Amino acid sequence: MLAMNYRGPYRVRTVQKAIPEILHPEDAIVRVTRSCICGSDLHLYHGMVPDTRVGSTFGHEFTGIVEEVGPMVKNVKVGDHVLVPFNIACGRCNFCKQGLYGNCHESNPMATAVGGIFGYSHTAGGFDGGQAEYVRVPYADVGPTVIPPDMDPDDAVLLTDVVPTGYQAAEMAGIKEGDTVVVFGAGPIGIMAARCAWFFGPSRVIVIDHVDYRLEFAKNYAKCEVYNFKSLEDPVLFLKKTTDWYGADVCIDCVGCEAEGNTLQTLTGRVGLLQAGATTALQWAINGVKKGGIVSVVGVYGPPFNLVPIGNILNKGLTLRANQASVKRLLPKLIEHVQAGRLKPSELITHRVPLAEVADAYHLFSSKLDNCIKTVLIP
Amino acid sequence: MTADNENYKDIPGWGMDADPENEPTYPMKHYTGDDHKRLNYERAAQQPLNVEILQSIERPAPTAVFGTSVPPSGLSGAIRRFAFKHSEDRYRHWLPLILADRINVVEGLIDDIKSGEFPNVFAEKGYKAEWEYNRPAMIKKVFIGAFVVAAICSSLINRKR
C-alpha cells in the first residue's frame, strides 16, 4: 500500500508498505478515504517532537471503510464508513471511564504523560497513522464512529480532531455570557475555537495571529474581530486597552510550540531547542487575561520543559485548563451541531491533494502557500 | 518515612469541608472516585510483544495495545534504549531522544543509499509546491544561495593564491 514516510525534518515521501494486520482481538483495519494534515503534524514535520523515528507514517485525522475486524469487535463491521478519533482509547481504564478519552492509560507504553495517538511519534505510542491507504485501528469498539448517512464526508473527517479540539478549547475556557474571549492562532483549530466560543454566549471574540489571509478567513468564518500582532506594538497592552484596562475574561492558546512574535522565545524554543518550543502565545495569554481569569490551552508543546510566567499565574489567580480533546465524549454533541447546520467544518478545507503528492502537501501547508487553511490527502 | 495514619478519618474535622461540586475538571472529567482504585480496572487482553518496545519506566507493564512501527535499531536505537532507562521527568530521557532523532536521519540516508535509492531531497522537501505557488521567492533564494556559494569559493581560491 502507499503510505507517507517521514525521512527527517522537512523531508517526507510516499513509499510502498505492507498493509497492516490485526495484532489484537479488538483491532480493525480501515481503508482510508480521507486524511488531513494537522497543524500539529507540522511539529513532527519540523523535527520538534522527541522520538519521531525515520520511517514513521503520520496522520491522526482520517476517515475510512472498515475492511477487517478482530474477533472481539462488536460495534463496527466490515463495510462501515467510520470517522476515527485521533486519540486511541481503551474505554476501560479509570481515565476513559471518567470521560478522559484523550488520556487513556492503556494505549501508549512509551510515555505516561500522553495517551496513544495515531501517527504521532513514539512519544505517543509508535502507531502508524492514517496518511496511508490502510491503517490499523486499535480498540475499534471504542473510537471509530459510523458516519451518519446524511453527513458530508469532508465534515466527518474534521470531526476527528479539528472540531472537537476547537470546541473543547472554548469549553475549557469556562466562557460566561458577555465575556471577551481572545483566541491566539488563526490556524484551523484557532478558527474553530473562535467559532465554537459563540456557543457559550460571549459578547466579543478576538483572534490574534500574524498571517493576514488566515485572519481574513477567521473573520468571515467565525464572525470575530481579528488583529495582526505584527501591527500591534504590544499584544498584551493592546488587550488591556481594548478591555478597558481590565484584561480579557478568557484567553485560548491555539498556537503551541511554533509560535512567532518573541525573539527570545523563538531562539530558545524553535532554533536552539533549549525548551520544548516557543511559548509566546501562552505567555501573551497568561499576561493578557484578567485577574482570576481562565487560560485554556490546546496548542501542542513538547514534553520536556518550557519557559512560562508561572509567577503571574499565581499572582493573578489564574485557572489554567488544558488537555488533548476528548473526541469520543464530544462527538454526539458536535455531530448534532453539524447536522443542524450550525457548524460547517468542511469550509475550512482549501486544498485536496493526492496522497502520492504528500511532500508537496506538507510544504504547502507548512509554508502557508496559496492561502492554505486545511489540506486533505486523498489516497 | 510514611505516615502511620490508619485511622485518618478520626483526625478532627476530617472531610467536613469537602465539596463534591469543587471539580474544576468538569465537564472534561466526570469524576467517579475510581481514581482511588489506581490501576485496578478491567484491562483489555495484552497485545503480543513480538517487536522491541521501549517502555516508560514510570509504568509497571506495557499497555494492552501499542504501535509496532519502526522498532529501535542502529546507533539511534542504542541511544533510545539508554533514554528509556530514565523517567520522563529527566532531561536524560528527552535530550538523548532528540539526539537519536537527528542521528536517525543520517541512518535513513545511509540506508537509502545502501538500498540503491538516492533520496530526491528536492522532491521530499516539496519544492514542487514552492515552485508552483512561491516562484519569485524561490528564484530569489536560489540566486542568493548561488551568490553566497560563489563568494565563498572565490574567497577560498584567492586565499590559496
Coordinates of C-alpha atoms in Angstrom, one line a residue:
Chain A
M1 CA 0.0 0.0 0.0
L2 CA 1.0 3.6 -0.5
A3 CA 2.0 5.4 2.7
M4 CA 3.5 8.7 3.8
N5 CA 7.0 8.2 5.1
Y6 CA 9.0 10.6 7.4
R7 CA 12.7 10.9 6.4
G8 CA 13.8 13.8 8.7
P9 CA 12.9 17.4 9.4
Y10 CA 11.1 19.0 6.4
R11 CA 11.5 15.7 4.4
V12 CA 8.7 13.3 3.6
R13 CA 7.8 11.0 0.7
T14 CA 5.5 8.2 -0.1
V15 CA 6.6 4.6 -0.1
Q16 CA 5.1 1.1 -0.6
K17 CA 4.5 -0.5 2.8
A18 CA 2.9 -3.8 3.9
I19 CA -0.9 -3.5 4.6
P20 CA -1.3 -3.5 8.4
E21 CA -2.6 -6.6 10.1
I22 CA -4.8 -7.3 13.0
L23 CA -2.5 -7.5 16.0
H24 CA -5.0 -7.6 18.8
P25 CA -8.5 -9.0 19.0
E26 CA -10.0 -5.5 19.4
D27 CA -8.3 -4.1 16.2
A28 CA -9.8 -3.1 12.9
I29 CA -8.1 -2.5 9.6
V30 CA -9.5 0.6 7.9
R31 CA -9.1 1.6 4.3
V32 CA -8.6 5.4 4.4
T33 CA -10.9 7.6 2.4
R34 CA -9.7 11.0 3.6
S35 CA -6.8 12.0 5.8
C36 CA -5.9 15.5 6.8
I37 CA -2.6 17.2 7.6
C38 CA -3.0 18.7 11.0
G39 CA -1.1 21.8 12.3
S40 CA 0.3 19.6 15.0
D41 CA 1.7 17.2 12.3
L42 CA 3.9 20.2 11.3
H43 CA 5.6 19.9 14.8
L44 CA 6.6 16.4 13.7
Y45 CA 7.5 17.5 10.2
H46 CA 9.7 20.2 11.7
G47 CA 11.5 17.7 13.9
M48 CA 10.2 19.3 17.2
V49 CA 8.7 16.2 18.8
P50 CA 11.2 13.8 20.5
D51 CA 11.3 10.1 19.4
T52 CA 10.0 10.8 15.9
R53 CA 11.6 7.9 14.0
V54 CA 12.6 7.9 10.4
G55 CA 10.2 5.6 8.5
S56 CA 7.1 6.6 10.6
T57 CA 3.8 7.3 8.9
F58 CA 1.9 10.4 10.3
G59 CA -1.8 11.1 10.2
H60 CA -4.3 11.3 13.1
E61 CA -7.3 12.9 11.3
F62 CA -8.8 10.3 9.0
T63 CA -12.0 8.5 7.9
G64 CA -12.2 5.2 6.2
I65 CA -14.1 2.0 5.4
V66 CA -13.7 -0.9 7.8
E67 CA -12.0 -3.7 5.9
E68 CA -11.4 -6.3 8.6
V69 CA -12.2 -6.6 12.3
G70 CA -10.7 -8.6 15.1
P71 CA -12.7 -11.4 16.8
M72 CA -13.8 -9.2 19.8
V73 CA -15.0 -6.2 17.8
K74 CA -18.8 -5.8 18.0
N75 CA -19.7 -2.1 17.4
V76 CA -18.4 -1.7 13.8
K77 CA -18.5 -4.2 10.9
V78 CA -16.8 -4.6 7.6
G79 CA -18.0 -2.0 5.1
D80 CA -18.9 0.7 7.7
H81 CA -17.7 4.1 6.8
V82 CA -16.2 5.5 10.0
L83 CA -14.6 8.6 11.4
V84 CA -11.7 7.7 13.8
P85 CA -10.9 10.0 16.7
F86 CA -7.3 11.0 16.8
N87 CA -6.7 9.6 20.3
I88 CA -6.6 5.8 20.9
A89 CA -8.7 4.9 23.9
C90 CA -9.5 1.6 25.6
G91 CA -12.7 2.7 27.2
R92 CA -12.0 0.7 30.3
C93 CA -9.2 2.4 32.3
N94 CA -10.2 4.8 35.0
F95 CA -9.3 7.8 32.8
C96 CA -11.5 6.7 29.9
K97 CA -14.3 5.7 32.3
Q98 CA -14.4 9.3 33.6
G99 CA -14.5 10.8 30.1
L100 CA -10.8 11.5 29.6
Y101 CA -10.5 9.5 26.4
G102 CA -7.5 11.7 25.4
N103 CA -5.7 10.4 28.5
C104 CA -6.1 6.6 28.1
H105 CA -3.7 4.6 30.2
E106 CA -3.7 1.5 28.0
S107 CA -2.6 2.8 24.6
N108 CA 0.9 4.2 25.0
P109 CA 3.6 2.3 26.8
M110 CA 6.3 4.8 25.8
A111 CA 5.1 7.8 27.9
T112 CA 2.7 8.2 30.8
A113 CA 2.0 11.9 30.1
V114 CA 0.2 11.3 26.8
G115 CA -2.2 8.7 25.6
G116 CA -1.8 6.9 22.3
I117 CA -2.3 9.0 19.2
F118 CA -2.3 7.7 15.6
G119 CA 0.8 8.6 13.7
Y120 CA 2.2 11.0 16.3
S121 CA 5.8 9.7 17.1
H122 CA 6.8 7.0 19.6
T123 CA 6.2 9.5 22.3
A124 CA 2.5 9.0 21.6
G125 CA 2.7 5.2 21.2
G126 CA 4.5 4.4 18.0
F127 CA 1.4 3.8 16.0
D128 CA 1.4 4.3 12.2
G129 CA -1.1 6.9 11.1
G130 CA -3.7 7.4 8.5
Q131 CA -1.8 9.2 5.8
A132 CA -1.8 5.9 4.0
E133 CA -4.1 3.6 2.1
Y134 CA -4.8 1.4 5.2
V135 CA -4.3 1.9 8.9
R136 CA -4.6 -0.4 11.9
V137 CA -7.2 1.0 14.4
P138 CA -6.9 -0.5 18.0
Y139 CA -9.9 -0.6 20.3
A140 CA -12.2 -0.5 17.3
D141 CA -15.2 -0.8 19.6
V142 CA -14.4 2.5 21.4
G143 CA -13.2 5.2 19.0
P144 CA -14.5 4.6 15.4
T145 CA -17.9 6.1 14.9
V146 CA -20.1 5.3 11.9
I147 CA -20.5 8.4 9.8
P148 CA -24.2 9.3 9.6
P149 CA -25.5 8.7 6.0
D150 CA -26.6 12.4 5.6
M151 CA -23.2 13.8 6.6
D152 CA -20.7 15.2 4.2
P153 CA -17.6 13.1 4.4
D154 CA -15.5 16.3 4.5
D155 CA -17.4 17.4 7.6
A156 CA -16.8 13.9 9.1
V157 CA -13.0 14.0 8.7
L158 CA -12.8 17.3 10.6
L159 CA -14.8 15.8 13.4
T160 CA -11.8 13.5 14.2
D161 CA -9.8 16.4 15.6
V162 CA -10.3 20.0 14.4
V163 CA -13.9 20.4 15.6
P164 CA -13.6 18.6 19.0
T165 CA -10.3 20.3 19.8
G166 CA -11.6 23.8 18.9
Y167 CA -14.8 23.1 20.8
Q168 CA -13.0 21.8 23.8
A169 CA -10.7 24.8 23.8
A170 CA -13.8 27.0 24.2
E171 CA -15.5 24.7 26.6
M172 CA -12.4 24.6 28.9
A173 CA -12.3 28.4 28.9
G174 CA -15.5 28.5 31.0
I175 CA -16.9 31.3 28.9
K176 CA -19.7 33.2 30.6
E177 CA -22.4 35.3 28.9
G178 CA -20.9 38.7 27.9
D179 CA -17.3 37.6 28.2
T180 CA -14.5 38.8 26.0
V181 CA -12.7 35.8 24.5
V182 CA -9.3 36.0 23.0
V183 CA -8.0 33.2 20.8
F184 CA -4.3 33.1 19.9
G185 CA -3.8 31.5 16.5
A186 CA -5.8 31.6 13.3
G187 CA -5.0 28.1 12.1
P188 CA -7.8 25.6 11.7
I189 CA -8.0 24.9 15.4
G190 CA -8.0 28.6 16.4
I191 CA -10.6 29.4 13.8
M192 CA -12.8 26.5 15.1
A193 CA -12.2 27.6 18.7
A194 CA -13.4 31.1 17.8
R195 CA -16.4 29.8 16.0
C196 CA -17.3 27.4 18.9
A197 CA -16.8 30.1 21.5
W198 CA -20.1 31.7 20.4
F199 CA -21.9 28.6 21.6
F200 CA -21.1 29.8 25.1
G201 CA -22.5 33.3 24.9
P202 CA -19.6 35.8 24.9
S203 CA -20.0 39.3 23.7
R204 CA -16.7 39.6 21.9
V205 CA -14.4 37.0 20.2
I206 CA -11.0 38.3 19.2
V207 CA -8.5 36.3 17.1
I208 CA -4.8 37.3 17.1
D209 CA -2.3 35.9 14.5
H210 CA 0.3 37.3 12.1
V211 CA -0.9 35.8 8.8
D212 CA -3.3 38.2 7.1
Y213 CA -5.1 35.7 4.8
R214 CA -5.9 33.4 7.8
L215 CA -7.1 36.4 9.9
E216 CA -9.4 37.3 7.0
F217 CA -10.7 33.7 6.8
A218 CA -11.3 33.7 10.6
K219 CA -13.2 37.0 10.5
N220 CA -15.6 35.6 7.9
Y221 CA -15.9 32.0 9.2
A222 CA -16.0 32.7 12.9
K223 CA -17.6 36.2 12.8
C224 CA -14.9 37.5 15.1
E225 CA -12.6 40.5 15.4
V226 CA -9.1 39.9 14.1
Y227 CA -5.8 41.6 14.7
N228 CA -2.4 41.0 13.3
F229 CA 0.1 41.1 16.2
K230 CA 2.8 42.5 13.9
S231 CA 0.7 45.6 13.6
L232 CA 0.3 45.9 17.3
E233 CA 3.2 47.3 19.3
D234 CA 2.5 45.0 22.2
P235 CA -0.4 42.4 22.0
V236 CA -0.8 42.3 25.8
L237 CA -1.0 46.0 26.1
F238 CA -3.5 46.1 23.3
L239 CA -5.7 43.5 25.1
K240 CA -5.6 45.6 28.3
K241 CA -6.6 48.8 26.4
T242 CA -9.4 47.0 24.4
T243 CA -10.9 45.7 27.6
D244 CA -10.9 49.0 29.5
W245 CA -7.6 48.2 31.1
Y246 CA -9.0 45.0 32.7
G247 CA -7.7 42.1 30.7
A248 CA -9.6 39.5 28.6
D249 CA -12.1 37.3 30.5
V250 CA -10.6 34.2 28.9
C251 CA -7.6 33.5 26.7
I252 CA -7.2 30.5 24.5
D253 CA -3.8 29.3 23.2
C254 CA -4.3 27.5 19.8
V255 CA -0.7 28.1 18.7
G256 CA 1.6 25.8 20.6
C257 CA 5.3 25.3 20.3
E258 CA 6.0 27.0 17.0
A259 CA 4.8 30.5 18.0
E260 CA 6.3 33.6 16.5
G261 CA 6.4 37.1 17.9
N262 CA 9.1 37.0 20.7
T263 CA 12.7 36.8 19.7
L264 CA 13.9 35.2 23.0
Q265 CA 11.2 32.5 22.8
T266 CA 11.9 31.8 19.1
L267 CA 15.7 31.5 19.7
T268 CA 15.4 29.2 22.8
G269 CA 12.3 27.3 21.7
R270 CA 12.4 26.9 17.9
V271 CA 16.0 27.4 16.9
G272 CA 18.0 26.1 19.8
L273 CA 15.5 23.6 21.2
L274 CA 16.6 24.7 24.7
Q275 CA 12.9 24.4 25.6
A276 CA 10.1 22.4 24.2
G277 CA 9.1 25.0 21.7
A278 CA 8.3 28.8 21.9
T279 CA 5.6 29.7 24.4
T280 CA 5.0 33.1 23.1
A281 CA 1.2 32.7 22.7
L282 CA 0.9 31.1 26.1
Q283 CA 2.8 34.0 27.6
W284 CA 0.5 36.5 26.0
A285 CA -2.5 34.5 27.1
I286 CA -1.3 34.5 30.7
N287 CA -0.4 38.2 30.7
G288 CA -3.4 39.3 28.7
V289 CA -6.1 37.7 30.7
K290 CA -7.8 39.4 33.7
K291 CA -7.0 38.5 37.3
G292 CA -8.9 35.4 38.2
G293 CA -9.3 34.7 34.5
I294 CA -9.1 31.4 32.7
V295 CA -6.4 30.3 30.2
S296 CA -7.3 27.4 28.0
V297 CA -4.5 25.6 26.2
V298 CA -4.9 23.3 23.2
G299 CA -1.7 24.4 21.4
V300 CA 0.7 21.5 21.4
Y301 CA 4.0 21.7 23.2
G302 CA 6.7 19.1 23.6
P303 CA 7.1 17.1 26.8
P304 CA 10.4 18.3 28.3
F305 CA 10.0 21.8 29.7
N306 CA 9.1 25.4 28.8
L307 CA 9.6 29.0 29.9
V308 CA 6.2 30.4 31.1
P309 CA 5.5 33.2 33.5
I310 CA 4.2 30.9 36.3
G311 CA 4.6 33.7 38.8
N312 CA 1.9 35.6 37.0
I313 CA -0.4 32.6 37.1
L314 CA -0.1 32.6 40.9
N315 CA -0.3 36.3 41.4
K316 CA -3.2 36.8 39.1
G317 CA -5.1 33.8 40.5
L318 CA -5.5 32.3 37.1
T319 CA -7.0 28.9 36.2
L320 CA -5.1 27.1 33.6
R321 CA -7.0 24.4 31.8
A322 CA -5.6 22.1 29.1
N323 CA -6.0 18.7 27.6
Q324 CA -6.0 16.8 24.4
A325 CA -9.5 16.8 23.1
S326 CA -11.8 14.0 24.4
V327 CA -13.2 13.4 20.9
K328 CA -15.4 10.4 21.8
R329 CA -17.1 12.4 24.7
L330 CA -17.8 15.4 22.4
L331 CA -18.8 13.6 19.2
P332 CA -22.6 13.3 19.9
K333 CA -23.0 17.0 20.6
L334 CA -20.7 18.0 17.7
I335 CA -22.4 15.7 15.2
E336 CA -25.7 17.4 16.2
H337 CA -24.2 20.8 15.6
V338 CA -23.0 19.8 12.1
Q339 CA -26.3 18.0 11.2
A340 CA -28.2 21.1 12.3
G341 CA -26.1 23.3 10.1
R342 CA -24.7 25.4 13.0
L343 CA -21.2 24.3 12.1
K344 CA -19.9 23.6 8.6
P345 CA -16.3 22.4 9.2
S346 CA -15.6 21.4 5.6
E347 CA -15.5 25.1 4.7
L348 CA -12.0 25.1 6.3
I349 CA -10.7 22.7 3.6
T350 CA -8.8 24.7 1.0
H351 CA -6.7 22.0 -0.7
R352 CA -7.2 18.4 -1.8
V353 CA -4.0 16.6 -2.7
P354 CA -3.4 13.0 -3.8
L355 CA -1.5 11.0 -1.2
A356 CA 1.2 10.4 -3.7
E357 CA 2.0 14.2 -3.6
V358 CA 2.3 14.2 0.2
A359 CA 5.6 16.1 0.2
D360 CA 4.2 19.0 -1.7
A361 CA 1.1 19.0 0.5
Y362 CA 3.3 19.3 3.7
H363 CA 5.4 22.1 2.2
L364 CA 2.3 23.9 1.0
F365 CA 0.7 23.8 4.5
S366 CA 3.9 24.4 6.4
S367 CA 4.9 27.4 4.3
K368 CA 1.2 28.7 4.2
L369 CA 1.3 28.9 0.4
D370 CA -1.7 29.5 -1.8
N371 CA -3.8 30.8 1.1
C372 CA -3.8 27.3 2.6
I373 CA -6.0 26.7 5.6
K374 CA -6.6 23.0 5.6
T375 CA -5.2 20.2 3.4
V376 CA -6.8 16.9 2.8
L377 CA -4.9 13.9 1.4
I378 CA -6.9 11.6 -0.8
P379 CA -5.4 8.1 -1.0
Chain B
M1 CA 9.2 7.9 56.1
T2 CA 5.5 7.1 55.8
A3 CA 2.7 8.5 57.9
D4 CA 1.1 5.8 60.1
N5 CA -2.5 7.1 59.8
E6 CA -4.7 4.1 59.5
N7 CA -7.3 5.9 61.5
Y8 CA -7.1 9.1 59.4
K9 CA -10.9 9.6 59.5
D10 CA -10.5 10.2 63.2
I11 CA -8.5 13.4 62.6
P12 CA -10.6 16.3 63.9
G13 CA -12.5 17.9 61.0
W14 CA -11.7 15.2 58.6
G15 CA -13.7 15.7 55.4
M16 CA -16.1 18.3 56.8
D17 CA -15.2 21.0 54.1
A18 CA -15.2 18.6 51.2
D19 CA -17.3 19.9 48.3
P20 CA -18.1 17.5 45.5
E21 CA -19.0 20.5 43.3
N22 CA -15.5 21.8 43.6
E23 CA -14.4 19.9 40.5
P24 CA -12.6 22.2 38.1
T25 CA -12.0 19.4 35.5
Y26 CA -15.8 19.1 34.8
P27 CA -17.1 18.6 32.1
M28 CA -13.9 17.2 30.7
K29 CA -13.9 14.7 33.6
H30 CA -16.9 13.0 35.1
Y31 CA -15.3 12.3 38.5
T32 CA -16.4 9.0 39.8
G33 CA -13.8 8.3 42.6
D34 CA -12.4 5.4 40.6
D35 CA -9.0 7.2 40.6
H36 CA -8.6 5.8 44.1
K37 CA -8.7 2.2 42.6
R38 CA -5.5 3.1 40.8
L39 CA -4.6 0.5 38.2
N40 CA -7.2 -2.0 39.3
Y41 CA -9.6 -1.9 36.4
E42 CA -10.6 -4.5 33.8
R43 CA -7.9 -4.5 31.2
A44 CA -8.0 -5.5 27.6
A45 CA -6.1 -8.6 26.5
Q46 CA -2.4 -8.0 26.1
Q47 CA -1.2 -7.4 22.5
P48 CA 1.6 -10.0 21.9
L49 CA 5.1 -8.5 22.5
N50 CA 6.8 -9.6 19.3
V51 CA 8.7 -6.4 18.5
E52 CA 11.0 -4.4 20.7
I53 CA 9.0 -1.8 22.6
L54 CA 10.8 0.8 24.7
Q55 CA 8.6 1.2 27.7
S56 CA 8.4 4.2 30.1
I57 CA 9.9 3.2 33.5
E58 CA 7.0 5.1 35.0
R59 CA 4.6 2.2 34.5
P60 CA 4.8 -1.4 35.7
A61 CA 3.9 -3.1 32.4
P62 CA 3.3 -2.3 28.7
T63 CA -0.1 -1.0 27.8
A64 CA -2.6 -3.5 26.4
V65 CA -2.0 -2.2 22.8
F66 CA 0.9 -0.4 21.3
G67 CA 2.3 0.7 18.0
T68 CA 4.7 -1.6 16.2
S69 CA 6.1 1.0 13.7
V70 CA 9.9 1.4 13.4
P71 CA 11.4 -0.6 16.3
P72 CA 14.7 0.9 17.6
S73 CA 17.8 0.0 15.6
G74 CA 21.4 1.0 15.0
L75 CA 23.1 3.8 16.9
S76 CA 19.9 5.8 17.3
G77 CA 18.3 2.7 18.8
A78 CA 21.1 2.3 21.3
I79 CA 20.6 5.9 22.3
R80 CA 16.9 5.5 22.6
R81 CA 17.4 2.4 24.8
F82 CA 19.6 4.5 27.1
A83 CA 17.0 7.3 27.2
F84 CA 14.3 4.8 28.3
K85 CA 16.3 3.8 31.3
H86 CA 15.3 7.2 32.8
S87 CA 12.0 8.6 33.8
E88 CA 10.0 11.1 31.7
D89 CA 10.9 13.7 34.3
R90 CA 14.6 13.6 33.4
Y91 CA 16.5 15.6 30.8
R92 CA 18.5 12.4 30.3
H93 CA 15.3 10.9 28.9
W94 CA 14.3 13.6 26.4
L95 CA 17.6 15.1 25.2
P96 CA 19.0 11.7 24.1
L97 CA 15.8 11.1 22.2
I98 CA 16.2 14.3 20.3
L99 CA 19.8 13.4 19.6
A100 CA 18.7 9.9 18.4
D101 CA 16.2 11.5 16.1
R102 CA 19.0 13.5 14.4
I103 CA 21.3 10.5 14.1
N104 CA 18.3 8.5 12.7
V105 CA 18.1 11.0 9.8
V106 CA 21.7 10.2 8.8
E107 CA 21.0 6.5 9.3
G108 CA 18.0 6.9 7.0
L109 CA 20.1 8.5 4.3
I110 CA 22.7 5.7 4.6
D111 CA 20.0 3.0 4.4
D112 CA 18.6 4.7 1.2
I113 CA 22.0 4.7 -0.5
K114 CA 22.7 1.2 0.6
S115 CA 19.5 0.0 -1.0
G116 CA 20.4 1.8 -4.2
E117 CA 17.9 4.6 -3.8
F118 CA 19.5 8.0 -3.7
P119 CA 16.9 10.2 -1.9
N120 CA 15.4 13.0 -4.0
V121 CA 15.7 15.7 -1.3
F122 CA 14.1 18.4 -3.5
A123 CA 11.0 16.2 -4.0
E124 CA 10.9 15.2 -0.4
K125 CA 11.0 18.8 0.7
G126 CA 8.1 19.6 -1.5
Y127 CA 9.9 22.2 -3.6
K128 CA 7.4 21.5 -6.5
A129 CA 4.8 23.3 -4.4
E130 CA 7.2 26.1 -3.7
W131 CA 7.9 26.4 -7.5
E132 CA 4.2 26.4 -8.2
Y133 CA 3.0 28.9 -5.6
N134 CA 6.0 30.9 -4.5
R135 CA 8.2 31.1 -7.6
P136 CA 9.7 34.6 -7.2
A137 CA 10.8 33.9 -3.6
M138 CA 12.3 30.6 -4.7
I139 CA 14.2 32.1 -7.5
K140 CA 15.4 34.8 -5.2
K141 CA 16.6 32.2 -2.7
V142 CA 18.4 30.2 -5.4
F143 CA 20.2 33.4 -6.6
I144 CA 21.2 34.4 -3.1
G145 CA 22.4 30.8 -2.4
A146 CA 24.4 30.8 -5.6
F147 CA 25.9 34.2 -4.8
V148 CA 26.9 33.1 -1.3
V149 CA 28.5 29.8 -2.6
A150 CA 30.3 31.7 -5.4
A151 CA 31.5 34.3 -2.9
I152 CA 32.8 31.6 -0.5
C153 CA 34.5 29.7 -3.4
S154 CA 36.1 32.9 -4.7
S155 CA 37.3 33.8 -1.3
L156 CA 38.9 30.3 -0.8
I157 CA 40.6 30.4 -4.3
N158 CA 42.0 33.9 -3.5
R159 CA 43.4 32.6 -0.2
K160 CA 45.2 29.7 -1.8
R161 CA 46.8 32.1 -4.3

